[in-house]
Structure formats: structure tokens, C-alpha cells
Tab-separated table of C-alpha atoms in Angstrom:
chain	number	residue	atom	x	y	z
A	1	UNK	CA	45.533	-1.119	-32.054
A	2	UNK	CA	45.410	-1.442	-28.375
A	3	UNK	CA	45.060	2.298	-27.862
A	4	UNK	CA	42.155	2.353	-30.356
A	5	UNK	CA	40.385	-0.499	-28.606
A	6	UNK	CA	40.921	1.400	-25.343
A	7	UNK	CA	39.334	4.496	-26.791
A	8	UNK	CA	36.398	2.406	-28.117
A	9	UNK	CA	35.867	0.809	-24.650
A	10	UNK	CA	35.793	4.294	-23.048
A	11	UNK	CA	33.267	5.398	-25.628
A	12	UNK	CA	31.059	2.547	-24.942
A	13	UNK	CA	31.387	2.952	-21.178
A	14	UNK	CA	30.547	6.657	-21.631
A	15	UNK	CA	27.350	5.711	-23.670
A	16	UNK	CA	26.316	3.246	-20.998
A	17	UNK	CA	26.284	6.065	-18.396
A	18	UNK	CA	24.726	8.733	-20.531
A	19	UNK	CA	21.801	10.015	-18.512
A	20	UNK	CA	19.964	11.306	-21.647
A	21	UNK	CA	19.989	7.832	-23.367
A	22	UNK	CA	18.604	6.307	-20.149
A	23	UNK	CA	16.022	8.977	-19.934
A	24	UNK	CA	14.867	8.222	-23.474
A	25	UNK	CA	14.762	4.574	-22.753
A	26	UNK	CA	12.791	5.185	-19.739
A	27	UNK	CA	10.316	7.407	-21.545
A	28	UNK	CA	9.832	4.868	-24.382
A	29	UNK	CA	9.461	1.822	-22.242
A	30	UNK	CA	7.465	3.107	-19.394
A	31	UNK	CA	5.964	6.636	-19.979
A	32	UNK	CA	4.810	6.737	-23.497
A	33	UNK	CA	2.732	3.471	-23.213
A	34	UNK	CA	1.163	4.745	-20.052
A	35	UNK	CA	0.378	8.065	-21.648
A	36	UNK	CA	-1.254	6.361	-24.648
A	37	UNK	CA	-3.752	4.731	-22.214
A	38	UNK	CA	-4.961	8.030	-20.776
A	39	UNK	CA	-8.808	8.098	-20.868
A	40	UNK	CA	-10.179	10.436	-23.511
A	41	UNK	CA	-7.092	10.894	-25.339
A	42	UNK	CA	-8.456	9.388	-28.701
A	43	UNK	CA	-11.667	11.323	-28.237
A	44	UNK	CA	-9.959	14.523	-27.946
A	45	UNK	CA	-7.975	13.568	-31.246
A	46	UNK	CA	-4.468	14.171	-29.655
A	47	UNK	CA	-2.032	13.151	-32.416
A	48	UNK	CA	0.067	9.953	-31.559
A	49	UNK	CA	3.171	11.891	-32.542
A	50	UNK	CA	2.773	14.195	-29.600
A	51	UNK	CA	3.612	11.305	-27.178
A	52	UNK	CA	6.985	10.606	-28.733
A	53	UNK	CA	9.997	11.670	-26.612
A	54	UNK	CA	11.610	15.071	-26.837
A	55	UNK	CA	14.512	16.117	-24.790
A	56	UNK	CA	12.897	19.643	-24.539
A	57	UNK	CA	9.872	18.245	-22.720
A	58	UNK	CA	10.417	18.815	-19.116
A	59	UNK	CA	7.199	17.447	-17.526
A	60	UNK	CA	5.858	13.734	-17.903
A	61	UNK	CA	3.588	11.559	-15.960
A	62	UNK	CA	5.500	10.786	-12.706
A	63	UNK	CA	7.917	13.680	-13.369
A	64	UNK	CA	7.463	15.099	-9.735
A	65	UNK	CA	8.344	11.761	-8.337
A	66	UNK	CA	11.485	11.272	-10.282
A	67	UNK	CA	13.102	14.779	-10.653
A	68	UNK	CA	14.283	16.057	-7.453
A	69	UNK	CA	15.006	19.785	-7.131
A	70	UNK	CA	18.620	20.523	-6.931
A	71	UNK	CA	19.851	17.055	-7.788
A	72	UNK	CA	20.683	15.241	-11.034
A	73	UNK	CA	18.232	12.420	-11.729
A	74	UNK	CA	19.829	8.906	-12.042
A	75	UNK	CA	17.774	7.687	-15.074
A	76	UNK	CA	19.860	4.454	-15.271
A	77	UNK	CA	18.738	3.574	-11.628
A	78	UNK	CA	15.246	4.415	-12.257
A	79	UNK	CA	15.172	2.347	-15.529
A	80	UNK	CA	16.581	-0.600	-13.723
A	81	UNK	CA	14.333	-0.260	-10.736
A	82	UNK	CA	11.141	-0.099	-12.965
A	83	UNK	CA	12.517	-3.086	-15.109
A	84	UNK	CA	12.990	-5.117	-12.017
A	85	UNK	CA	9.474	-4.421	-10.651
A	86	UNK	CA	7.898	-5.527	-14.126
A	87	UNK	CA	10.005	-8.774	-14.072
A	88	UNK	CA	9.521	-9.535	-10.409
A	89	UNK	CA	13.305	-9.583	-10.007
A	90	UNK	CA	14.562	-8.712	-6.516
A	91	UNK	CA	16.670	-9.740	-3.572
A	92	UNK	CA	15.084	-10.951	-0.439
A	93	UNK	CA	16.172	-10.668	3.219
A	94	UNK	CA	14.576	-10.675	6.613
A	95	UNK	CA	14.572	-9.033	9.971
A	96	UNK	CA	13.297	-10.679	12.967
A	97	UNK	CA	11.093	-8.287	15.092
A	98	UNK	CA	9.635	-10.575	17.768
A	99	UNK	CA	10.335	-14.026	19.248
A	100	UNK	CA	6.743	-14.918	19.745
A	101	UNK	CA	3.269	-13.543	18.738
A	102	UNK	CA	1.605	-10.991	20.870
A	103	UNK	CA	-2.015	-10.530	21.729
A	104	UNK	CA	-3.433	-8.429	20.074
A	105	UNK	CA	-1.140	-9.057	17.017
A	106	UNK	CA	1.790	-7.043	16.205
A	107	UNK	CA	0.956	-3.934	14.184
A	108	UNK	CA	3.212	-2.583	11.311
A	109	UNK	CA	3.428	0.336	9.072
A	110	UNK	CA	6.082	1.688	6.714
A	111	UNK	CA	7.055	5.087	5.580
A	112	UNK	CA	10.185	6.236	3.446
A	113	UNK	CA	12.030	2.964	4.136
A	114	UNK	CA	11.293	3.010	7.904
A	115	UNK	CA	9.141	0.327	9.288
A	116	UNK	CA	7.240	0.999	12.689
A	117	UNK	CA	5.963	-1.915	14.730
A	118	UNK	CA	3.950	-1.763	18.030
A	119	UNK	CA	2.655	-4.385	20.376
A	120	UNK	CA	1.701	-4.740	23.994
A	121	UNK	CA	4.905	-6.688	24.966
A	122	UNK	CA	7.708	-4.641	23.405
A	123	UNK	CA	6.074	-1.257	22.909
A	124	UNK	CA	6.780	1.039	19.888
A	125	UNK	CA	9.774	0.260	17.689
A	126	UNK	CA	11.329	1.509	14.473
A	127	UNK	CA	13.506	-0.270	11.949
A	128	UNK	CA	15.340	1.077	8.931
A	129	UNK	CA	15.051	-0.894	5.835
A	130	UNK	CA	17.487	1.247	3.742
A	131	UNK	CA	20.839	-0.428	3.079
A	132	UNK	CA	21.679	-2.772	5.731
A	133	UNK	CA	18.632	-3.267	8.051
A	134	UNK	CA	18.996	-1.881	11.517
A	135	UNK	CA	16.966	-1.440	14.599
A	136	UNK	CA	16.559	2.326	15.261
A	137	UNK	CA	14.707	2.562	18.545
A	138	UNK	CA	12.229	0.876	20.967
A	139	UNK	CA	10.320	2.772	23.567
A	140	UNK	CA	7.644	1.548	26.147
A	141	UNK	CA	4.209	2.848	25.700
A	142	UNK	CA	3.853	6.273	27.514
A	143	UNK	CA	4.387	5.872	31.324
A	144	UNK	CA	1.273	7.671	32.137
A	145	UNK	CA	-0.694	4.910	30.470
A	146	UNK	CA	0.706	1.976	32.451
A	147	UNK	CA	-2.081	1.816	35.078
A	148	UNK	CA	-4.489	0.847	32.351
A	149	UNK	CA	-3.163	-2.806	32.349
A	150	UNK	CA	-4.571	-5.012	29.587
A	151	UNK	CA	-6.461	-2.074	28.127
A	152	UNK	CA	-3.015	-0.658	26.952
A	153	UNK	CA	-2.973	-3.228	24.187
A	154	UNK	CA	-2.570	-1.469	20.884
A	155	UNK	CA	-5.232	-2.529	18.243
A	156	UNK	CA	-4.595	-0.068	15.368
A	157	UNK	CA	-1.880	2.250	13.921
A	158	UNK	CA	-1.506	4.957	11.297
A	159	UNK	CA	1.254	7.163	9.880
A	160	UNK	CA	0.678	10.676	8.809
A	161	UNK	CA	2.118	10.458	5.228
A	162	UNK	CA	0.961	14.056	4.291
A	163	UNK	CA	2.990	15.744	6.937
A	164	UNK	CA	5.834	13.403	7.715
A	165	UNK	CA	9.347	13.529	6.159
A	166	UNK	CA	12.110	10.799	5.722
A	167	UNK	CA	13.530	12.182	9.032
A	168	UNK	CA	10.448	12.955	11.083
A	169	UNK	CA	7.603	10.527	11.154
A	170	UNK	CA	4.285	11.281	12.918
A	171	UNK	CA	2.433	8.193	14.263
A	172	UNK	CA	-1.010	7.587	15.748
A	173	UNK	CA	-1.907	4.436	17.798
A	174	UNK	CA	-5.379	3.300	18.880
A	175	UNK	CA	-5.828	1.055	21.875
A	176	UNK	CA	-8.123	-1.550	23.261
A	177	UNK	CA	-9.833	0.856	25.710
A	178	UNK	CA	-10.838	3.282	22.963
A	179	UNK	CA	-8.001	5.810	23.776
A	180	UNK	CA	-5.287	6.850	21.229
A	181	UNK	CA	-1.757	8.299	21.332
A	182	UNK	CA	0.355	10.545	19.218
A	183	UNK	CA	4.066	9.860	18.813
A	184	UNK	CA	6.811	11.432	16.842
A	185	UNK	CA	9.916	9.501	15.417
A	186	UNK	CA	13.049	11.504	14.791
A	187	UNK	CA	15.089	9.217	12.608
A	188	UNK	CA	18.630	10.660	12.705
A	189	UNK	CA	18.362	11.051	16.548
A	190	UNK	CA	16.979	7.558	16.904
A	191	UNK	CA	14.357	8.941	19.155
A	192	UNK	CA	10.563	8.496	19.673
A	193	UNK	CA	8.707	11.236	21.497
A	194	UNK	CA	5.364	10.824	23.107
A	195	UNK	CA	3.181	13.882	22.115
A	196	UNK	CA	-0.288	13.263	23.327
A	197	UNK	CA	-2.747	10.678	24.799
A	198	UNK	CA	-6.519	10.867	24.507
A	199	UNK	CA	-8.454	9.199	27.244
A	200	UNK	CA	-10.456	5.941	27.045
A	201	UNK	CA	-13.760	5.860	25.244
A	202	UNK	CA	-17.102	3.973	26.087
A	203	UNK	CA	-17.045	3.139	22.458
A	204	UNK	CA	-14.416	0.316	23.086
A	205	UNK	CA	-11.599	-0.862	20.983
A	206	UNK	CA	-10.411	1.286	18.113
A	207	UNK	CA	-10.145	-1.099	15.376
A	208	UNK	CA	-8.925	1.305	12.720
A	209	UNK	CA	-7.312	4.700	12.605
A	210	UNK	CA	-6.182	7.168	10.134
A	211	UNK	CA	-3.965	10.380	10.727
A	212	UNK	CA	-3.335	13.502	8.646
A	213	UNK	CA	-2.540	16.606	10.742
A	214	UNK	CA	-4.539	18.139	12.119
A	215	UNK	CA	-7.204	15.493	11.461
A	216	UNK	CA	-7.633	12.142	13.075
A	217	UNK	CA	-10.255	9.582	12.041
A	218	UNK	CA	-11.150	6.563	14.379
A	219	UNK	CA	-13.484	3.525	13.961
A	220	UNK	CA	-14.449	1.827	17.195
A	221	UNK	CA	-15.510	-1.813	17.600
A	222	UNK	CA	-19.035	-0.746	18.427
A	223	UNK	CA	-19.154	0.871	14.841
A	224	UNK	CA	-18.764	4.465	15.725
A	225	UNK	CA	-16.828	6.627	13.467
A	226	UNK	CA	-15.224	9.728	15.025
A	227	UNK	CA	-13.395	12.505	13.392
A	228	UNK	CA	-11.142	14.776	15.503
A	229	UNK	CA	-9.232	17.966	14.751
A	230	UNK	CA	-6.179	19.253	16.582
A	231	UNK	CA	-5.222	23.016	16.775
A	232	UNK	CA	-4.187	23.735	13.179
A	233	UNK	CA	-2.076	26.743	14.363
A	234	UNK	CA	0.447	24.409	16.071
A	235	UNK	CA	3.169	22.896	13.920
A	236	UNK	CA	3.093	19.314	14.969
A	237	UNK	CA	6.700	18.852	13.676
A	238	UNK	CA	7.945	21.493	16.192
A	239	UNK	CA	5.714	20.775	19.152
A	240	UNK	CA	8.329	19.276	21.253
A	241	UNK	CA	6.398	19.861	24.430
A	242	UNK	CA	3.291	17.951	23.319
A	243	UNK	CA	0.148	19.024	21.467
A	244	UNK	CA	-3.173	20.233	22.663
A	245	UNK	CA	-6.290	17.886	23.076
A	246	UNK	CA	-8.283	17.606	19.787
A	247	UNK	CA	-11.884	18.819	19.137
A	248	UNK	CA	-14.494	16.172	18.156
A	249	UNK	CA	-15.898	17.419	14.882
A	250	UNK	CA	-18.393	14.520	14.084
A	251	UNK	CA	-19.338	11.151	15.458
A	252	UNK	CA	-21.501	8.679	13.349
A	253	UNK	CA	-22.981	5.375	14.321
A	254	UNK	CA	-22.969	2.666	11.672
A	255	UNK	CA	-25.155	-0.476	11.504
A	256	UNK	CA	-23.647	-1.910	8.275
A	257	UNK	CA	-19.930	-1.302	8.476
A	258	UNK	CA	-18.072	-4.539	9.286
A	259	UNK	CA	-14.333	-5.313	9.185
A	260	UNK	CA	-12.004	-5.313	7.444
A	261	UNK	CA	-11.900	-1.530	7.274
A	262	UNK	CA	-9.831	0.942	5.567
A	263	UNK	CA	-9.768	4.565	6.670
A	264	UNK	CA	-8.342	7.490	4.817
A	265	UNK	CA	-8.181	11.333	5.086
A	266	UNK	CA	-7.613	13.489	1.874
A	267	UNK	CA	-6.917	17.156	2.301
A	268	UNK	CA	-7.253	19.782	-0.531
A	269	UNK	CA	-7.565	23.526	-0.646
A	270	UNK	CA	-11.377	23.264	-1.012
A	271	UNK	CA	-12.277	20.586	1.474
A	272	UNK	CA	-11.263	17.570	3.665
A	273	UNK	CA	-12.543	14.234	2.887
A	274	UNK	CA	-12.591	11.556	5.627
A	275	UNK	CA	-13.472	8.078	4.404
A	276	UNK	CA	-14.080	4.679	5.575
A	277	UNK	CA	-14.330	1.661	3.190
A	278	UNK	CA	-15.731	-1.427	4.866
A	279	UNK	CA	-17.160	-4.977	4.224
A	280	UNK	CA	-20.940	-5.165	4.193
A	281	UNK	CA	-23.063	-8.315	4.501
A	282	UNK	CA	-25.995	-8.691	2.205
A	283	UNK	CA	-29.212	-10.557	2.460
A	284	UNK	CA	-28.648	-13.066	-0.341
A	285	UNK	CA	-25.400	-12.365	-2.095
A	286	UNK	CA	-22.851	-12.837	0.801
A	287	UNK	CA	-20.497	-9.843	1.166
A	288	UNK	CA	-20.160	-6.654	-0.653
A	289	UNK	CA	-18.151	-3.407	0.069
A	290	UNK	CA	-19.308	-0.005	1.038
A	291	UNK	CA	-17.924	3.499	1.524
A	292	UNK	CA	-18.852	6.438	3.679
A	293	UNK	CA	-17.343	9.907	3.139
A	294	UNK	CA	-17.467	12.978	5.530
A	295	UNK	CA	-16.872	16.207	3.630
A	296	UNK	CA	-15.695	19.251	5.630
A	297	UNK	CA	-14.541	22.813	4.948
A	298	UNK	CA	-10.895	23.759	5.443
A	299	UNK	CA	-12.286	25.258	8.784
A	300	UNK	CA	-13.522	21.849	9.978
A	301	UNK	CA	-17.217	22.450	9.447
A	302	UNK	CA	-19.151	19.289	8.376
A	303	UNK	CA	-20.846	19.776	4.926
A	304	UNK	CA	-22.247	16.418	4.350
A	305	UNK	CA	-21.958	12.762	4.936
A	306	UNK	CA	-22.292	10.404	1.821
A	307	UNK	CA	-22.797	6.758	1.338
A	308	UNK	CA	-22.123	4.331	-1.489
A	309	UNK	CA	-21.966	0.590	-2.012
A	310	UNK	CA	-21.192	-2.097	-4.592
A	311	UNK	CA	-24.381	-4.093	-3.544
A	312	UNK	CA	-26.055	-3.701	-6.905
A	313	UNK	CA	-23.195	-5.474	-8.662
A	314	UNK	CA	-22.989	-8.316	-6.132
A	315	UNK	CA	-26.715	-8.977	-5.701
A	316	UNK	CA	-28.049	-12.545	-6.614
A	317	UNK	CA	-31.835	-12.958	-6.242
A	318	UNK	CA	-32.987	-16.562	-5.330
A	319	UNK	CA	-34.703	-16.922	-8.754
A	320	UNK	CA	-31.666	-15.580	-10.887
A	321	UNK	CA	-30.272	-17.922	-13.432
A	322	UNK	CA	-27.424	-15.499	-14.124
A	323	UNK	CA	-24.074	-15.118	-12.122
A	324	UNK	CA	-23.453	-11.743	-10.482
A	325	UNK	CA	-22.192	-8.902	-12.735
A	326	UNK	CA	-18.375	-8.868	-11.952
A	327	UNK	CA	-16.590	-7.669	-15.076
A	328	UNK	CA	-13.478	-9.771	-15.745
A	329	UNK	CA	-14.601	-12.825	-13.648
A	330	UNK	CA	-13.889	-15.302	-16.552
A	331	UNK	CA	-11.339	-17.597	-14.940
A	332	UNK	CA	-13.188	-20.230	-12.890
A	333	UNK	CA	-11.098	-22.018	-10.222
A	334	UNK	CA	-10.574	-25.750	-10.832
A	335	UNK	CA	-13.256	-28.103	-9.659
A	336	UNK	CA	-16.307	-26.044	-10.674
A	337	UNK	CA	-18.129	-24.334	-13.522
A	338	UNK	CA	-17.709	-20.620	-14.311
A	339	UNK	CA	-21.343	-20.032	-12.994
A	340	UNK	CA	-20.647	-21.750	-9.723
A	341	UNK	CA	-17.267	-20.129	-9.221
A	342	UNK	CA	-18.657	-16.748	-9.910
A	343	UNK	CA	-21.341	-17.213	-7.207
A	344	UNK	CA	-18.800	-18.533	-4.712
A	345	UNK	CA	-16.501	-15.558	-5.401
A	346	UNK	CA	-19.532	-13.175	-4.856
A	347	UNK	CA	-20.205	-14.784	-1.449
A	348	UNK	CA	-16.695	-14.480	-0.102
A	349	UNK	CA	-16.005	-12.144	2.659
A	350	UNK	CA	-12.815	-10.002	1.928
A	351	UNK	CA	-9.872	-10.732	4.119
A	352	UNK	CA	-8.596	-7.260	3.781
A	353	UNK	CA	-9.396	-3.858	2.194
A	354	UNK	CA	-7.171	-1.143	0.968
A	355	UNK	CA	-8.602	2.149	-0.198
A	356	UNK	CA	-6.454	4.820	-1.882
A	357	UNK	CA	-8.702	6.964	-3.973
A	358	UNK	CA	-9.766	6.091	-6.678
A	359	UNK	CA	-8.778	2.428	-6.012
A	360	UNK	CA	-10.634	0.122	-3.657
A	361	UNK	CA	-8.907	-3.236	-3.426
A	362	UNK	CA	-10.490	-6.276	-1.563
A	363	UNK	CA	-8.369	-9.451	-0.925
A	364	UNK	CA	-10.368	-12.766	-0.676
A	365	UNK	CA	-9.660	-16.173	0.799
A	366	UNK	CA	-10.669	-17.800	-2.573
A	367	UNK	CA	-7.379	-16.956	-4.143
A	368	UNK	CA	-8.742	-13.722	-5.831
A	369	UNK	CA	-8.836	-9.954	-5.348
A	370	UNK	CA	-11.493	-7.581	-6.351
A	371	UNK	CA	-10.806	-4.063	-7.768
A	372	UNK	CA	-13.306	-1.357	-7.388
A	373	UNK	CA	-13.103	2.165	-8.946
A	374	UNK	CA	-14.466	4.869	-6.906
A	375	UNK	CA	-15.789	8.229	-8.209
A	376	UNK	CA	-15.885	10.990	-5.698
A	377	UNK	CA	-16.591	14.659	-6.679
A	378	UNK	CA	-18.641	17.444	-5.443
A	379	UNK	CA	-21.908	15.846	-6.818
A	380	UNK	CA	-21.514	12.158	-6.678
A	381	UNK	CA	-20.010	9.231	-4.587
A	382	UNK	CA	-20.089	5.995	-6.652
A	383	UNK	CA	-18.404	2.549	-6.352
A	384	UNK	CA	-18.070	1.049	-9.778
A	385	UNK	CA	-18.657	-2.574	-10.641
A	386	UNK	CA	-15.969	-5.019	-9.329
A	387	UNK	CA	-13.360	-6.655	-11.284
A	388	UNK	CA	-11.975	-10.003	-10.131
A	389	UNK	CA	-8.247	-10.372	-10.296
A	390	UNK	CA	-7.077	-13.914	-10.860
A	391	UNK	CA	-3.604	-15.304	-10.427
A	392	UNK	CA	-2.994	-16.424	-6.780
A	393	UNK	CA	-2.843	-20.157	-6.149
A	394	UNK	CA	-3.762	-19.976	-2.543
A	395	UNK	CA	-5.770	-17.830	-0.037
A	396	UNK	CA	-4.858	-14.038	-0.250
A	397	UNK	CA	-4.167	-12.855	3.105
A	398	UNK	CA	-3.225	-9.113	2.425
A	399	UNK	CA	-3.055	-6.591	-0.318
A	400	UNK	CA	-2.266	-2.821	-0.634
A	401	UNK	CA	-2.829	-0.396	-3.496
A	402	UNK	CA	-1.409	3.152	-3.879
A	403	UNK	CA	-3.000	6.129	-5.456
A	404	UNK	CA	-1.452	5.303	-8.793
A	405	UNK	CA	-3.078	1.902	-9.038
A	406	UNK	CA	0.102	-0.068	-8.279
A	407	UNK	CA	-0.841	-2.894	-6.000
A	408	UNK	CA	0.927	-5.815	-4.194
A	409	UNK	CA	-0.800	-8.893	-2.768
A	410	UNK	CA	0.547	-11.873	-0.732
A	411	UNK	CA	-0.821	-15.331	-0.078
A	412	UNK	CA	-1.473	-16.655	3.336
A	413	UNK	CA	0.922	-19.584	3.060
A	414	UNK	CA	4.079	-20.148	1.156
A	415	UNK	CA	5.971	-17.263	-0.563
A	416	UNK	CA	3.532	-16.183	-3.154
A	417	UNK	CA	3.711	-12.393	-3.790
A	418	UNK	CA	2.194	-10.658	-6.787
A	419	UNK	CA	2.680	-7.170	-8.305
A	420	UNK	CA	-0.201	-5.571	-9.984
A	421	UNK	CA	-0.341	-2.532	-12.350
A	422	UNK	CA	-4.058	-1.377	-12.086
A	423	UNK	CA	-3.804	2.213	-13.225
A	424	UNK	CA	-7.099	3.303	-14.743
A	425	UNK	CA	-8.858	0.246	-13.565
A	426	UNK	CA	-9.806	-2.884	-15.717
A	427	UNK	CA	-11.806	-0.967	-18.432
A	428	UNK	CA	-9.976	-1.805	-21.801
A	429	UNK	CA	-10.499	-5.046	-23.545
A	430	UNK	CA	-6.789	-5.701	-23.289
A	431	UNK	CA	-6.932	-5.271	-19.495
A	432	UNK	CA	-10.006	-7.567	-19.206
A	433	UNK	CA	-8.214	-10.202	-21.288
A	434	UNK	CA	-5.097	-10.194	-19.010
A	435	UNK	CA	-7.286	-10.354	-15.981
A	436	UNK	CA	-9.326	-13.215	-17.334
A	437	UNK	CA	-6.100	-15.251	-18.240
A	438	UNK	CA	-4.321	-14.505	-15.054
A	439	UNK	CA	-1.606	-12.530	-16.557
A	440	UNK	CA	-2.486	-9.153	-15.138
A	441	UNK	CA	0.239	-9.567	-12.520
A	442	UNK	CA	3.896	-10.457	-12.042
A	443	UNK	CA	4.646	-13.172	-9.552
A	444	UNK	CA	7.652	-12.876	-7.151
A	445	UNK	CA	8.493	-16.340	-5.606
A	446	UNK	CA	11.775	-16.386	-3.606
A	447	UNK	CA	13.887	-19.531	-3.321
A	448	UNK	CA	15.727	-20.519	-0.239
A	449	UNK	CA	19.614	-20.511	-0.196
A	450	UNK	CA	20.706	-24.161	-0.743
A	451	UNK	CA	22.872	-25.627	2.122
A	452	UNK	CA	26.606	-24.955	1.458
A	453	UNK	CA	25.758	-22.264	-1.089
A	454	UNK	CA	26.509	-18.550	-0.728
A	455	UNK	CA	23.491	-16.321	-1.032
A	456	UNK	CA	25.430	-13.984	-3.224
A	457	UNK	CA	26.058	-16.718	-5.800
A	458	UNK	CA	22.236	-17.022	-6.274
A	459	UNK	CA	21.331	-13.340	-5.997
A	460	UNK	CA	21.151	-12.747	-9.881
A	461	UNK	CA	17.674	-12.102	-11.230
A	462	UNK	CA	16.128	-15.218	-13.119
A	463	UNK	CA	14.372	-15.036	-16.306
A	464	UNK	CA	11.367	-16.753	-14.689
A	465	UNK	CA	10.893	-13.573	-12.517
A	466	UNK	CA	11.981	-15.478	-9.355
A	467	UNK	CA	14.210	-14.005	-6.824
A	468	UNK	CA	16.566	-15.597	-4.181
A	469	UNK	CA	16.765	-15.556	-0.425
A	470	UNK	CA	19.489	-13.480	0.828
A	471	UNK	CA	21.267	-13.912	4.275
A	472	UNK	CA	19.203	-16.654	5.495
A	473	UNK	CA	21.937	-19.153	6.277
A	474	UNK	CA	22.125	-18.062	9.930
A	475	UNK	CA	19.494	-17.017	12.410
A	476	UNK	CA	15.843	-17.469	11.873
A	477	UNK	CA	14.734	-18.797	8.425
A	478	UNK	CA	11.347	-18.200	6.831
A	479	UNK	CA	10.279	-21.644	5.934
A	480	UNK	CA	7.494	-22.559	3.364
A	481	UNK	CA	5.155	-23.330	6.379
A	482	UNK	CA	5.353	-19.766	7.569
A	483	UNK	CA	2.135	-17.817	7.459
A	484	UNK	CA	1.621	-14.185	6.266
A	485	UNK	CA	-0.076	-12.149	8.799
A	486	UNK	CA	-2.107	-10.059	6.355
A	487	UNK	CA	0.197	-6.908	6.367
A	488	UNK	CA	2.013	-5.849	3.177
A	489	UNK	CA	3.446	-2.446	2.234
A	490	UNK	CA	5.703	-1.134	-0.449
A	491	UNK	CA	7.455	2.008	-1.541
A	492	UNK	CA	9.495	2.899	-4.702
A	493	UNK	CA	12.110	0.310	-4.078
A	494	UNK	CA	10.828	-2.346	-1.664
A	495	UNK	CA	7.990	-4.464	-0.485
A	496	UNK	CA	7.829	-5.486	3.173
A	497	UNK	CA	5.762	-8.413	4.342
A	498	UNK	CA	4.990	-9.484	7.996
A	499	UNK	CA	5.529	-13.315	8.286
A	500	UNK	CA	5.241	-15.717	11.285
A	501	UNK	CA	6.996	-19.150	11.587
A	502	UNK	CA	5.528	-22.256	12.879
A	503	UNK	CA	7.360	-21.623	16.246
A	504	UNK	CA	5.671	-18.135	16.558
A	505	UNK	CA	8.661	-15.969	15.735
A	506	UNK	CA	7.695	-13.005	13.588
A	507	UNK	CA	9.838	-11.320	10.966
A	508	UNK	CA	9.723	-8.504	8.308
A	509	UNK	CA	10.543	-10.073	4.889
A	510	UNK	CA	11.951	-7.412	2.716
A	511	UNK	CA	11.828	-7.790	-1.195
A	512	UNK	CA	14.445	-5.248	-2.604
A	513	UNK	CA	13.957	-4.432	-6.354
A	514	UNK	CA	17.165	-2.130	-6.576
């Protein structure tokens, strides 16, 4: 009898580890529902039976991201990870990166589990968020820049995600005097190499920067947009002795582009698209958003510059008796009518903008976000009508959206973090209904470890979707009064937020969904 029970236990254990069963579960839970929402599927009369799982099917949505060449895919791990994201279940920890705030503020970016920070006090630093958090390296800004004094202050930062790897990360930093520098982080060597510094510019502070080798896009405080191109015959990842100065391809002066800004560079076989998304004040309706694209040939020749805005969706004439046309804005805030709140929402200036084609996401101080869908092809550049996203209970200080429509937003005060699945926009009736009722997102609200209680005792996911603080019993704690500095980023496994305590100490708060 004991032997038979032991055999049954082994059978159950084997089933629990069966990769094909977890692959089937992953498909049914996460892939098939997504595939059923593909626009045009019903018009094309694709039978529903074609969406059901088959072990012979080798390519799905997300297949490239999940299946790595030469390695077995851990479908159980992927299922658990995706499940935790949907529930908002995670462990939370923190890493202090500065004892006091710097002027200009600390700048942060993340790539493949590595966080890069830069400020005028400490210089350029790298931190690994994989496993146990550890400091990798800190270097002073390039020695040949030291005579510049206060002008050395970094004001913008970007990572070249198209040409970086998990072990070699390419970084661009813009400065107060209009100059910029290129650095290279080699993770396994824990070294940061200075590759190039471009001289100061009369256009003043670089308020935003984007980097995708061999192109670099900058936006100066005087509203001058500049696109540079380095020598494409040089492999930046192998240029240990530095790189040659870039060539200025185009420079445009704007009179309507105001911060916040979001710069992107998209490279394809046919052309290169350099884009800037910006806030835009209007005459009567407060703030809208705009987008400008530079389209170039692969050789770097500028073909055209195109403009688009969402002004028509946000315009409110003085004699109008109707609220602005904002799809999904059906959830008025407390203390006002739906009509009043719609107008207030339309007047609100964005706190941050995040553009990752085709998604343009604006965070507002009135507790909401606005999602715009962008159409960019050879013939048109169009920003669709904005959809208000309700759910936050306080001012939204930062938001980030990726190219698949997954977004994370964070409140300015407290610990309110929300996860959004916005793939395809908010076009269906079901999506609009979830937006209107405030259920289009999952909230993650960590709880502090109680005195005398081990963090590990509270680290189990809660049914409410909350998570627990981990490792905050000693060192610096992140109290409720801490403020979020507007920067938030995420990858497949983690969300990282920059927060500042009442005493001024700054820390990276890491939400781990594994």
C-alpha cells in the first residue's frame, strides 16, 4: 500500500513538472484569449477552432520572446510569471542609490535587469537587479569634461536597446551645456568605458535624448530637435578606442513642443523613423499632445518631416455645451459632474509622456492617464482619439508603455502602482466598459513588514493582489510619505520605481513578479 502511494506521488509530481501540460495551460489562459482579440479576425471569417491549442503548432503570439534557441522553455515558470502579473502578486525590495537629492535630479534607465543611474554628484553607476541586488560599478564623468564645472550636470539619458545585450549596454547622456557623451557598460567585467563626448551647443540644455546606433536624437531646451548619425561602418560594441564624431543629419526648430517629451528611434530595412512626442498647449482646451516624425532612408537622407496632433479630440470652444470627445471618459471623479470632470481632465497638463509605437501614454496629475493610438505608415501619421484610463486614487507621477501595450503607472505619493494591459487600444465595448468602471488595471500595493515579523513570513501573494515589503527591517525604509520621482520602468519579471524619502534619500524600489 505504501509503495503504491509512493508511486502515485511520483506520478503527480511528474505531471506537475510536465512542460507540455504547462505549455497547454499557458496557451489556453494567455495566448488564445489574446489571439481572439486580433482586429479583423471575425471579418476574415477565421474559424474559432483554429485558435485552439495544438502541440504541433510551433509559432504563437510572443513565441519569439518565450522560446530561446538551444534551450528548453520553462513553461511552468512563464505561466507563474504571467499569472503573478495579472494578479499583481510580487515581492518588493529596495536599493538605496543616493543619500540626498542632486540638482539636476538623478536620472535612471533599465535594461535586461540592469539599472543605470547618473547625477552630477556620483557620476555614472550601474546596479544589477537580478537575484540579490548588487552595485556593479561607478565612474566619474569623463575626465576631459571636468573643466566645464556646473555645465557638466547630466539632464537626460538613454539606452540603445536595439544594439545592447544583457552583457554589453550602450548609454547616451545629455548635459546642461548642450553636449552629450556615449558610454559602454560591460556587465561581466563591471566596467564602464567612455566612448565619445560631443562639444557644448548654443541650443542649451538637452532635455531629452534617444539612442539607436548609429543614430542619436536630441531635444534642446530651446526647442531644437537634432538628429545625428555616427559612422555606421564601425561596430560600436567593438570600438574599444572610442568612436568617430557623428554627422548632423537634420535640425528642426519647434514653437509648439513643450515638456514632457518622449523621443524614439525606429529602424527598419526600408527607413528610419526619428520621433518626438510632446505636450502642446491649446488656445481654449488646455493641453493636448503632438507627434513629429523624421523619415530617413537607410543611407541617412531625410525624406520628409511629418506632424500630427490630438488637438481635434481635446478642443472645447467657448460656446460648446458638450464635453470634449474622449472615448472611455465615463468615470467622473468625486466632487463634480461628469461634464465638469471631463473638461477638467481635458485641461490637465501631462506629468509624463511615454511613446512606444503605436502607443502614446500620458500621465496626468488629476489621477488619470490618457492612451492615444498612433497610426504611422508610408502615407499617414495620425494620433487617434484619447481614451481616459481611470483607477488611480492620487496624482499619477509616471507611466511607461511598451510596444505590446503593457503599461505600468505609479502615483506621486504612497505606494500605488498599477499594471495595464492595453494591447490594441481601448476600441472594443468590453475594453471601454473596463476603463469606465476603473477595472482595466491591476493594483499592486505593498505593505510594510510589521515590527518583530520576518519579511519571509509575509512574502506569500495575497488574494487581494497585494504584495509585501521584503528586507526593509534594516537600513532605509520607504515610508508612506515618500514621493515617486516620475520614473518607472519594467521588463519581463520586474518593475523598478525611483522613490525619495522625506529626508531626501533616494532608492530604487523593485517589484519582483517571479
